[in-house]
Amino acid sequence: MLFSQINTDRVMTIGRNALYFEDYVLSIQYFNQVINAKPYLADPYFYRGLAKINLDDYQGAEADCSESIERNPYVVSAYQVRGLSRIKMNNIKGAISDYEKALVYDPENVGIWHNLSLCRIEDKDYEGAKKDLNKLLEISPKYTKAYLMRGEVSLKQKDTISAEKDYGTALMIDKFDPDIWSSRAMLKLQQQKYKEAEADLDNAIHLSTKNSGVYINRALARYHQRNLRGAMSDYDYALDIEPNNFIGHYNRGLLRAQVGDDNRAIEDFNFVIKMEPDNMMAIFNRGLLLFQTGDYKGAIKDYTRVIKEYPNFLVGYKYRAEAKRKIGDLRGAEQDDFKVLKAELDKINGVKKNTASNKNTRKKSDKDMDNYGKIVVADNDEDGNRYKSDYRGRVQDKNITITPQPMFALTYYEKNSDVKRQINFYKYIEELNAKKEFSQRLIITNEEAPLSESQVKKHFASINDLSTVIDDNQGVYHKRFARAMDFYLVQDFVSSIGDLDKMIASQPTFFPSYFMRALIHYKQLEYRKMEKQYDLNPNSEEDKPVKAVDYDIIKQDLDKVIELVPDFVYGYYNRANIYSLMKDYRAALVDYDKAIHLDPNFADAYFNRGLVNIYLGNNRQGILDLSKAGELGLFSAYNIIKRFTDRKE
């Protein structure tokens, strides 16, 4: 279909409808069509940028908004979206520039003043922020968010009186806004007015029961009042809302330990360690609990891991010595005791100083092991609310394992997809289909569908039928390939390879045989890895580790495919995947580059090239590739962009 033939107005309408209903991935596909048909229009770039920012593809959103502004510099919304993209990428000054430009065209836009004020705060321009907020309140005197922001600025300037006044004014305007109660509660916590903080948080929870952060903060207020059971109850509620909340699990583990609920405390610290395998404070606390429950060897293992990371952590030696004595390792215990004694003598002589603070809480970022037993408080406020839909809403929040896109295959079946990305096409395969050489239409896909019971029966019957007519004559070689396909689909890989070997011997230029043989050998190796990992058949002759050299036979077949059909994009793609498995990332990049050169809209190649670039430390190029993959319909790319971009350390 020629792009000029599409009704761009209709496609834009459909795309905007999809955008409105939060079908961001689908909407991008429609905006792509309009851009390809009429690249001089500003609107499709803007709306595609808006879709991308909702997918946390900030680089892609910034680029699209820039394209829109280049075509029409008077669209305020384009500056707004680009400004927000820049905020997310920590380009605060760039965002300020965008908002200032937008205010030239729309000087009373509350949303722009709001974001501009936040940028000033982020940029630590507190006087500028107050000036902007004062202007915002002139425009909209009942805009409570402005009072909250101005209160935050006052707190940063150590002016608690002004902050309390702004929070009080906001509550007089709207006492049903849970954010106002939460903000004032945070002020009360800073003032150590824990009972008043708890009362404000009670109101916030009454108005909004789905915010895990409010329960976390009320738990802190209760903890400071020695209401440990109440605090644990709040952590329970918070974890019901947000099961992966780090602070919830860590602090609940500490409190459970304090009340003697050791086994469930261990469960909490196990969860924390699973989330953060190198969290030494959690490991040490688990060690203490393992000691309490009689698992002295487990405790020693945890203590040793911490001591290895922090060789001057004296408390670790003290507790490890005690555990070693429990298992009869008296010599080891004496060595640890000597380490502690020597350090204490050095401390008396002024060699060492204890840097731990007297506070009973610590920031999450605090790595001082002496604070291992302190309740954790967040470094920054975090919004725990997330959309959970696969394709509707914020699709990047789907929990997706970061793995490359799979190999392509020739098959008859493909999974149904709500978002159709691209039609995988190669002329020779279509010629085979036109000749009706096979019982069904061959398709090229890396989204293979499992067979139904009726389909399995159909292919077994086909194997029987084909077996009665197959011989080594040239005239039936397609039937041998058809039977190889049947064997492949019913998971009889050995028989399939047997047919493919004979095909290659009799028809050495028929490239689909090499392509499928490579794929089947790959699947056999993947099965071997699974078998080894899960010890499914420990007595099997195949029970040996899969090494890079094992992939050579696959690469040789793909080399032959590329030799026979140098424009077959899926040969380069599959070989790039094999190079990646062999950890030859440079060679993988060359093949992904070639695949993208042959097909500039090859989403899977962009996706995998993005991962390889990240493996090689080319993070910016990696995110750009993932952005392109997402734009072309691979929604899981946005999840990876978000997770990678969200890393602060």
XYZ file of C-alpha atoms in Angstrom:
649
model
C 0.000 0.000 0.000
C 1.308 3.463 -0.909
C 1.381 5.744 2.105
C 0.039 8.636 0.023
C -3.123 6.649 -0.532
C -4.122 6.505 3.129
C -6.699 8.872 4.562
C -4.369 10.689 6.937
C -7.160 12.597 8.685
C -8.928 9.343 9.509
C -5.730 7.645 10.628
C -4.878 10.636 12.848
C -8.333 10.446 14.425
C -7.921 6.743 15.131
C -4.450 7.356 16.557
C -5.672 10.107 18.841
C -8.547 7.911 20.024
C -6.047 5.178 20.851
C -3.914 7.744 22.675
C -6.883 8.994 24.673
C -7.754 5.486 25.775
C -4.092 4.927 26.759
C -3.342 2.502 23.923
C 0.039 4.136 23.496
C 1.759 1.332 21.595
C -1.105 1.047 19.128
C -1.365 4.815 18.671
C 2.304 5.014 17.663
C 1.613 2.660 14.777
C -1.067 4.991 13.401
C 1.066 8.113 13.807
C 3.900 6.301 11.989
C 1.607 5.865 8.996
C 0.712 9.561 8.900
C 4.355 10.609 9.261
C 5.381 8.318 6.424
C 2.609 9.704 4.224
C 2.948 13.394 5.151
C 6.258 14.026 6.947
C 5.767 17.798 6.796
C 2.901 17.754 9.343
C 3.672 18.796 12.935
C 0.769 17.103 14.717
C 1.658 13.427 14.186
C 5.155 14.031 15.582
C 3.701 15.746 18.627
C 1.150 13.023 19.312
C 3.715 10.300 18.791
C 5.965 12.119 21.254
C 3.076 12.260 23.719
C 2.575 8.517 23.346
C 6.283 7.903 23.877
C 6.489 9.973 27.041
C 3.649 7.887 28.467
C 5.842 4.876 27.742
C 8.799 6.552 29.500
C 10.691 6.779 26.204
C 11.979 10.252 27.024
C 14.646 10.477 24.332
C 12.133 9.466 21.692
C 9.545 11.921 23.016
C 12.058 14.774 23.054
C 13.094 14.016 19.472
C 9.497 13.881 18.212
C 8.531 17.118 19.962
C 11.577 18.817 18.449
C 10.426 17.668 15.017
C 6.959 19.055 15.750
C 8.345 22.409 16.963
C 10.550 22.659 13.870
C 7.422 22.362 11.710
C 5.237 24.592 13.905
C 6.970 26.605 16.666
C 3.725 28.005 18.087
C 2.278 24.812 19.591
C 2.494 25.247 23.376
C 1.846 21.580 24.106
C 4.964 20.517 22.214
C 7.143 22.636 24.537
C 5.325 21.190 27.550
C 5.874 17.582 26.547
C 9.473 18.202 25.531
C 10.044 19.998 28.822
C 8.710 17.030 30.764
C 10.895 14.669 28.719
C 13.909 16.773 29.590
C 13.006 16.731 33.287
C 12.932 12.943 33.166
C 16.382 12.956 31.567
C 17.694 15.393 34.216
C 18.070 18.194 31.686
C 16.458 20.692 34.051
C 17.800 23.824 32.400
C 16.549 22.611 29.028
C 13.118 22.057 30.556
C 13.130 25.545 32.098
C 13.900 26.977 28.663
C 10.959 25.082 27.148
C 8.509 26.225 29.836
C 9.647 29.826 29.585
C 9.127 29.675 25.819
C 5.676 28.125 26.261
C 4.658 30.914 28.681
C 5.392 33.487 25.958
C 2.490 31.984 23.983
C 0.277 31.055 26.956
C 1.193 33.242 29.985
C -1.647 32.067 32.247
C -1.233 28.323 31.810
C -1.330 26.873 35.335
C 0.278 23.592 34.310
C 3.283 25.326 32.789
C 3.824 27.529 35.851
C 3.506 24.416 38.023
C 6.224 22.511 36.137
C 8.439 25.552 35.845
C 8.280 26.010 39.627
C 9.230 22.371 40.174
C 12.178 22.828 37.830
C 13.348 25.848 39.817
C 13.172 23.758 42.996
C 15.089 20.923 41.345
C 17.665 23.449 40.147
C 17.912 24.757 43.748
C 16.790 28.203 42.591
C 14.519 28.665 45.598
C 14.031 32.398 45.221
C 13.129 31.918 41.563
C 10.723 29.139 42.539
C 8.983 31.344 45.096
C 8.686 34.131 42.543
C 7.075 31.738 40.041
C 4.766 30.291 42.701
C 3.661 33.733 43.769
C 2.823 34.466 40.131
C 0.960 31.171 39.880
C -1.106 31.998 42.963
C -1.969 35.402 41.465
C -3.363 33.566 38.436
C -5.042 30.822 40.469
C -5.324 31.747 44.174
C -7.046 28.477 45.121
C -4.511 26.201 43.464
C -3.487 24.135 46.494
C -0.512 22.456 44.796
C 1.185 25.846 44.630
C 0.851 26.242 48.421
C 2.345 22.763 48.887
C 5.296 23.568 46.631
C 5.865 26.900 48.308
C 5.749 25.132 51.653
C 8.397 22.706 50.379
C 10.590 25.631 49.319
C 10.210 27.172 52.756
C 11.297 23.912 54.372
C 14.372 23.794 52.158
C 15.118 27.319 53.371
C 14.624 26.136 56.989
C 11.537 28.370 57.337
C 9.123 26.007 59.083
C 6.757 28.820 60.106
C 6.059 29.820 56.494
C 5.739 26.171 55.477
C 3.190 25.483 58.210
C 1.240 28.570 57.179
C 1.071 27.451 53.529
C -0.041 23.939 54.488
C -2.701 25.406 56.763
C -3.973 27.650 53.945
C -4.121 24.675 51.575
C -6.170 22.698 54.114
C -8.613 25.587 54.491
C -9.122 25.560 50.715
C -9.424 21.781 50.383
C -9.473 19.532 53.428
C -10.299 16.525 51.238
C -6.943 16.417 49.448
C -4.837 13.594 50.977
C -1.625 15.123 49.592
C -2.052 18.178 51.814
C -2.439 16.049 54.941
C 0.581 13.969 53.889
C 2.709 17.064 53.273
C 1.881 18.547 56.641
C 2.574 15.172 58.251
C 6.068 15.187 56.769
C 6.638 18.592 58.371
C 5.437 17.195 61.699
C 7.816 14.240 61.355
C 10.720 16.618 60.783
C 9.623 18.560 63.891
C 9.478 15.249 65.815
C 5.797 15.843 66.532
C 5.039 12.200 65.943
C 1.551 12.076 67.433
C 0.420 15.030 65.308
C 2.081 13.476 62.251
C 0.182 10.245 62.841
C -3.103 12.151 63.097
C -2.460 13.910 59.767
C -1.556 10.593 58.163
C -4.754 9.060 59.542
C -6.651 11.705 57.564
C -4.577 11.075 54.444
C -5.250 7.327 54.650
C -8.956 7.923 55.232
C -9.081 9.933 52.001
C -6.847 7.620 49.964
C -6.227 4.018 51.002
C -4.151 3.008 47.950
C -0.956 4.972 48.597
C 1.713 2.728 50.086
C 3.931 5.705 50.959
C 1.381 7.072 53.425
C 1.358 3.785 55.352
C 5.176 3.724 55.302
C 5.262 7.223 56.818
C 2.627 6.423 59.436
C 4.633 3.341 60.392
C 7.580 5.671 61.013
C 5.455 7.962 63.191
C 4.205 4.950 65.168
C 7.704 3.507 65.508
C 8.925 6.725 67.106
C 6.071 6.387 69.615
C 7.171 2.777 70.332
C 3.984 1.383 68.785
C 5.801 -1.496 67.103
C 2.679 -3.584 66.423
C 0.964 -0.604 64.832
C 4.036 0.114 62.714
C 4.214 -3.506 61.535
C 0.529 -3.386 60.667
C 1.182 -0.334 58.498
C 4.049 -2.092 56.743
C 1.671 -5.002 56.094
C -0.820 -2.624 54.460
C 1.918 -0.936 52.435
C 3.172 -4.283 51.144
C -0.350 -5.380 50.238
C -0.499 -2.307 47.986
C 3.108 -2.486 46.751
C 4.540 -5.970 47.362
C 8.043 -5.042 46.175
C 8.466 -2.020 48.443
C 12.045 -2.199 49.726
C 11.545 -0.004 52.798
C 8.433 -1.945 53.796
C 10.205 -5.293 53.815
C 13.424 -4.027 55.416
C 11.764 -2.145 58.247
C 9.175 -4.830 58.875
C 12.048 -7.291 59.139
C 13.720 -5.118 61.785
C 10.502 -4.785 63.773
C 9.701 -8.472 63.543
C 13.170 -9.170 64.912
C 12.562 -6.767 67.790
C 9.390 -8.597 68.834
C 10.975 -12.042 68.448
C 9.249 -13.061 65.213
C 12.565 -14.297 63.846
C 11.461 -16.661 61.079
C 9.174 -14.125 59.430
C 11.853 -11.467 59.846
C 14.202 -13.759 57.901
C 11.555 -13.958 55.151
C 11.547 -10.167 54.875
C 15.330 -9.938 54.665
C 15.410 -12.781 52.140
C 13.066 -10.697 50.007
C 15.250 -7.598 50.376
C 18.369 -9.585 49.448
C 16.599 -11.021 46.413
C 15.818 -7.441 45.338
C 19.309 -6.169 46.190
C 21.780 -9.095 46.362
C 24.616 -6.824 47.535
C 22.709 -5.133 50.371
C 25.171 -5.783 53.187
C 22.952 -4.395 55.949
C 20.165 -6.802 55.044
C 22.662 -9.674 54.846
C 24.061 -8.826 58.275
C 20.597 -8.562 59.817
C 19.710 -11.935 58.325
C 22.896 -13.325 59.822
C 21.811 -12.131 63.277
C 18.449 -13.806 62.813
C 19.950 -17.053 61.540
C 22.083 -17.119 64.700
C 18.971 -16.579 66.810
C 17.239 -19.517 65.105
C 20.251 -21.833 65.535
C 21.568 -21.762 61.967
C 25.114 -20.904 63.019
C 26.759 -21.897 59.734
C 24.290 -19.774 57.803
C 24.975 -16.878 60.159
C 28.754 -17.253 59.716
C 28.299 -17.256 55.945
C 26.368 -13.970 56.092
C 28.781 -12.375 58.574
C 31.754 -13.390 56.434
C 30.247 -11.892 53.311
C 29.741 -8.580 55.120
C 33.234 -8.610 56.650
C 34.746 -9.277 53.235
C 33.018 -6.144 51.953
C 33.676 -4.103 55.133
C 36.877 -5.469 56.718
C 36.817 -2.818 59.495
C 33.253 -3.602 60.613
C 34.046 -4.704 64.167
C 30.509 -5.732 65.125
C 30.701 -8.331 62.363
C 33.808 -9.920 63.867
C 32.207 -9.896 67.333
C 29.104 -11.761 66.212
C 31.042 -14.115 63.950
C 33.281 -15.074 66.867
C 30.192 -15.964 68.900
C 28.803 -18.072 66.059
C 32.137 -19.841 65.549
C 32.206 -20.789 69.213
C 28.752 -22.342 68.790
C 30.083 -24.720 66.137
C 33.307 -25.463 68.027
C 35.648 -23.351 65.887
C 37.507 -21.935 68.885
C 40.607 -20.932 66.938
C 38.540 -18.970 64.451
C 36.635 -17.314 67.290
C 39.898 -16.272 68.955
C 41.143 -14.702 65.726
C 37.944 -12.648 65.431
C 38.127 -11.662 69.129
C 41.727 -10.497 68.643
C 40.655 -8.349 65.681
C 38.022 -6.661 67.862
C 40.403 -6.203 70.823
C 43.088 -4.617 68.641
C 40.589 -2.223 67.105
C 39.263 -1.198 70.525
C 42.821 -0.448 71.674
C 43.377 1.640 68.550
C 40.140 3.470 69.277
C 41.281 4.270 72.807
C 44.530 5.606 71.358
C 42.630 7.804 68.940
C 43.392 5.824 65.808
C 39.736 5.062 64.968
C 36.569 7.052 65.407
C 32.991 5.894 65.432
C 31.167 7.805 62.703
C 27.692 6.408 63.364
C 25.061 9.015 64.177
C 22.857 8.967 67.248
C 19.644 8.976 65.205
C 17.536 5.818 65.174
C 16.760 6.124 61.464
C 18.938 6.195 58.358
C 18.518 7.178 54.728
C 18.143 4.339 52.249
C 21.369 5.472 50.564
C 23.314 5.279 53.863
C 26.016 2.590 53.534
C 27.530 2.950 57.032
C 27.390 -0.601 58.412
C 27.250 0.716 61.970
C 23.691 1.797 61.146
C 22.556 -1.735 60.226
C 19.866 -1.830 62.909
C 18.221 1.500 62.088
C 14.843 2.010 60.466
C 15.147 3.104 56.827
C 13.571 6.291 55.485
C 13.370 7.174 51.806
C 15.883 9.493 50.195
C 13.162 10.913 47.954
C 9.398 10.637 47.797
C 8.348 7.836 45.515
C 5.035 7.359 43.816
C 4.076 3.724 44.077
C 1.003 3.883 41.879
C 1.357 1.983 38.617
C -0.894 0.956 35.766
C -0.835 -2.779 35.311
C -2.280 -3.393 31.829
C -0.315 -5.235 29.169
C -1.218 -3.028 26.251
C -3.600 -0.459 27.664
C -1.961 2.121 29.839
C 1.651 2.271 30.932
C 2.817 -0.869 29.207
C 6.432 -0.422 30.292
C 5.426 -1.322 33.860
C 4.755 -4.898 32.880
C 7.387 -7.007 34.637
C 9.371 -8.341 31.716
C 12.607 -10.271 31.952
C 15.362 -8.551 30.005
C 16.144 -11.113 27.309
C 16.870 -10.671 23.607
C 14.134 -11.132 21.042
C 14.038 -14.771 19.893
C 15.249 -16.442 16.713
C 13.132 -16.402 13.570
C 11.708 -19.619 12.180
C 9.795 -20.919 9.199
C 6.498 -22.341 10.419
C 2.779 -22.470 9.741
C 1.595 -20.878 12.985
C 2.089 -17.541 14.701
C 0.813 -16.174 17.999
C -2.006 -13.687 17.804
C -0.919 -10.196 18.803
C -3.006 -7.192 19.864
C -0.348 -5.002 18.283
C 0.637 -6.149 14.840
C 4.124 -4.904 14.145
C 5.470 -5.936 10.754
C 4.768 -8.503 8.071
C 7.813 -10.750 7.756
C 8.333 -11.281 4.052
C 10.804 -12.844 1.649
C 10.100 -13.224 -2.049
C 11.298 -16.828 -2.420
C 9.127 -18.026 0.475
C 6.132 -16.334 -1.138
C 6.943 -18.083 -4.428
C 6.916 -21.428 -2.619
C 3.551 -20.548 -1.101
C 2.208 -19.528 -4.512
C 3.177 -22.941 -5.904
C 1.345 -24.576 -2.978
C 4.247 -26.923 -2.368
C 3.188 -27.414 1.262
C -0.084 -28.251 2.974
C -0.166 -24.836 4.630
C 1.268 -21.396 4.036
C 4.847 -20.964 5.275
C 5.378 -17.885 7.424
C 8.474 -16.249 8.892
C 8.095 -15.415 12.581
C 9.796 -15.342 15.970
C 6.429 -15.564 17.727
C 5.744 -19.236 17.191
C 2.420 -20.541 18.471
C 2.079 -23.888 20.254
C 0.025 -26.517 18.482
C -3.470 -27.458 19.546
C -4.407 -31.089 19.963
C -6.091 -31.182 16.568
C -3.045 -29.599 14.916
C -0.754 -32.184 16.498
C -2.925 -34.971 15.110
C -2.919 -33.300 11.717
C 0.871 -33.182 11.558
C 1.327 -36.761 12.711
C -1.078 -37.830 9.981
C 0.876 -35.734 7.495
C 4.105 -37.472 8.519
C 2.502 -40.843 7.810
C 1.136 -39.717 4.449
C 4.412 -38.153 3.327
C 6.419 -41.188 4.418
C 4.601 -43.352 1.887
C 5.712 -41.234 -1.070
C 9.150 -39.883 -0.116
C 12.232 -41.250 -1.836
C 15.501 -39.730 -2.942
C 14.197 -38.486 -6.281
C 14.525 -34.813 -7.117
C 10.823 -34.491 -7.834
C 9.674 -34.919 -4.246
C 12.304 -32.942 -2.363
C 9.698 -30.406 -1.235
C 7.791 -33.263 0.364
C 10.874 -34.181 2.375
C 11.142 -30.596 3.569
C 7.422 -30.658 4.370
C 7.955 -33.759 6.492
C 10.938 -32.103 8.194
C 8.577 -29.240 9.064
C 6.011 -31.694 10.434
C 8.650 -33.356 12.590
C 9.814 -29.948 13.804
C 6.304 -28.879 14.757
C 5.699 -32.046 16.783
C 9.086 -31.512 18.530
C 10.808 -34.524 16.909
C 14.019 -32.633 16.261
C 16.206 -35.624 15.489
C 13.904 -36.859 12.714
C 13.545 -33.332 11.384
C 17.312 -32.878 11.183
C 17.565 -36.278 9.485
C 15.247 -35.091 6.719
C 17.014 -31.743 6.481
C 20.400 -33.475 6.169
C 19.077 -35.482 3.212
C 17.532 -32.348 1.743
C 20.861 -30.544 1.906
C 22.650 -33.519 0.331
C 20.233 -33.635 -2.603
C 19.404 -29.911 -2.894
C 22.433 -27.981 -1.599
C 21.096 -24.611 -2.800
C 17.718 -24.848 -1.022
C 18.481 -22.353 1.763
C 15.392 -23.001 3.977
C 16.937 -26.366 4.913
C 20.062 -24.715 6.344
C 17.954 -22.035 8.024
C 15.704 -24.538 9.789
C 18.552 -26.912 10.655
C 20.357 -24.038 12.362
C 17.213 -23.163 14.299
C 16.639 -26.751 15.418
C 20.258 -27.159 16.551
C 19.835 -23.923 18.515
C 16.698 -25.230 20.203
C 18.472 -28.452 21.059
C 21.233 -26.487 22.774
C 18.683 -24.396 24.656
C 17.031 -27.608 25.836
C 20.379 -28.930 26.948
C 20.950 -25.799 29.027
C 17.550 -26.212 30.642
C 18.182 -29.905 31.267
C 21.503 -29.101 32.940
C 20.046 -26.260 34.984
C 17.145 -28.287 36.358
C 18.898 -31.675 36.343
C 16.011 -33.217 34.428
C 18.030 -36.203 33.276
C 21.339 -36.411 35.144
C 22.341 -39.694 33.474
C 21.923 -38.348 29.937
C 24.924 -38.391 27.617
C 23.950 -34.818 26.751
C 24.385 -33.765 30.386
C 27.326 -31.473 29.801
C 27.645 -27.683 29.826
C 26.834 -25.783 26.648
C 29.900 -23.854 25.495
C 30.458 -21.206 22.858
C 32.028 -23.800 20.554
C 28.727 -25.711 20.527
C 27.167 -22.843 18.607
C 29.684 -23.146 15.756
C 27.576 -25.720 13.905
C 24.628 -23.314 14.003
C 26.749 -20.435 12.761
C 28.052 -22.566 9.877
C 24.508 -23.223 8.657
C 23.637 -19.532 8.926
C 26.863 -18.661 7.072
C 25.592 -20.881 4.258
C 22.172 -19.211 4.309
C 23.796 -15.802 3.920
C 26.068 -17.107 1.167
C 23.083 -18.445 -0.795
C 20.720 -15.514 -0.168
C 22.733 -12.451 0.903
C 19.566 -10.325 1.093
C 17.765 -12.647 3.534
C 17.518 -10.359 6.559
C 16.534 -13.123 9.012
C 19.785 -14.990 8.335
C 21.819 -12.020 9.570
C 19.478 -11.509 12.523
C 19.671 -15.135 13.664
C 23.443 -15.206 13.229
C 23.715 -12.017 15.290
C 21.754 -13.756 18.054
C 24.188 -16.665 17.912
C 27.186 -14.339 18.076
C 25.610 -12.762 21.169
C 25.279 -16.175 22.796
C 28.941 -16.769 21.962
C 29.662 -13.373 23.610
C 31.151 -12.107 20.362
C 29.268 -8.831 20.694
C 31.254 -6.949 18.064
C 30.375 -9.513 15.408
C 26.754 -9.435 16.606
C 26.637 -5.670 16.070
C 27.903 -6.080 12.510
C 25.110 -8.533 11.678
C 22.394 -6.471 13.402
C 23.666 -3.449 11.452
C 23.347 -5.434 8.210
C 19.850 -6.620 9.121
C 18.750 -3.050 9.843
C 20.370 -1.862 6.622
C 18.298 -4.431 4.694
C 15.135 -3.618 6.652
C 15.143 -0.204 8.406
C 11.880 -1.107 10.196
C 13.180 -4.353 11.725
C 12.063 -3.850 15.340
C 13.597 -7.047 16.722
C 17.022 -6.140 15.344
C 16.874 -2.676 16.933
C 15.824 -4.274 20.226
C 18.675 -6.781 20.292
C 21.220 -4.285 19.012
C 20.145 -1.991 21.843
C 20.850 -4.712 24.407
C 24.236 -5.489 22.848
C 25.179 -1.815 22.903
C 24.282 -1.672 26.590
C 26.379 -4.805 27.242
C 29.293 -3.004 25.574
C 28.751 0.172 27.603
C 27.288 2.181 24.706
C 24.298 3.137 26.844
C 23.056 6.125 24.890
C 23.053 4.260 21.572
C 21.443 1.290 23.316
C 18.541 3.375 24.587
C 18.120 4.993 21.160
C 17.872 1.524 19.593
C 15.364 0.386 22.218
C 13.378 3.566 21.610
C 13.227 2.748 17.911
C 12.151 -0.815 18.682
C 9.343 0.516 20.872
C 8.308 2.984 18.192
C 8.044 0.066 15.757
C 5.790 -1.904 18.089
C 7.983 -3.895 20.491
C 6.334 -2.709 23.701
C 8.773 -4.526 26.019
C 11.496 -2.102 24.919
C 9.796 0.628 26.953
C 9.992 -1.499 30.073
C 13.743 -1.865 29.625
C 14.206 1.835 28.856
C 12.323 2.679 32.054
C 14.209 0.191 34.219
C 17.573 1.206 32.799
C 16.856 4.949 32.940
C 15.523 4.678 36.523
C 18.886 3.415 37.819
C 20.421 6.093 39.965
C 23.630 4.389 40.958
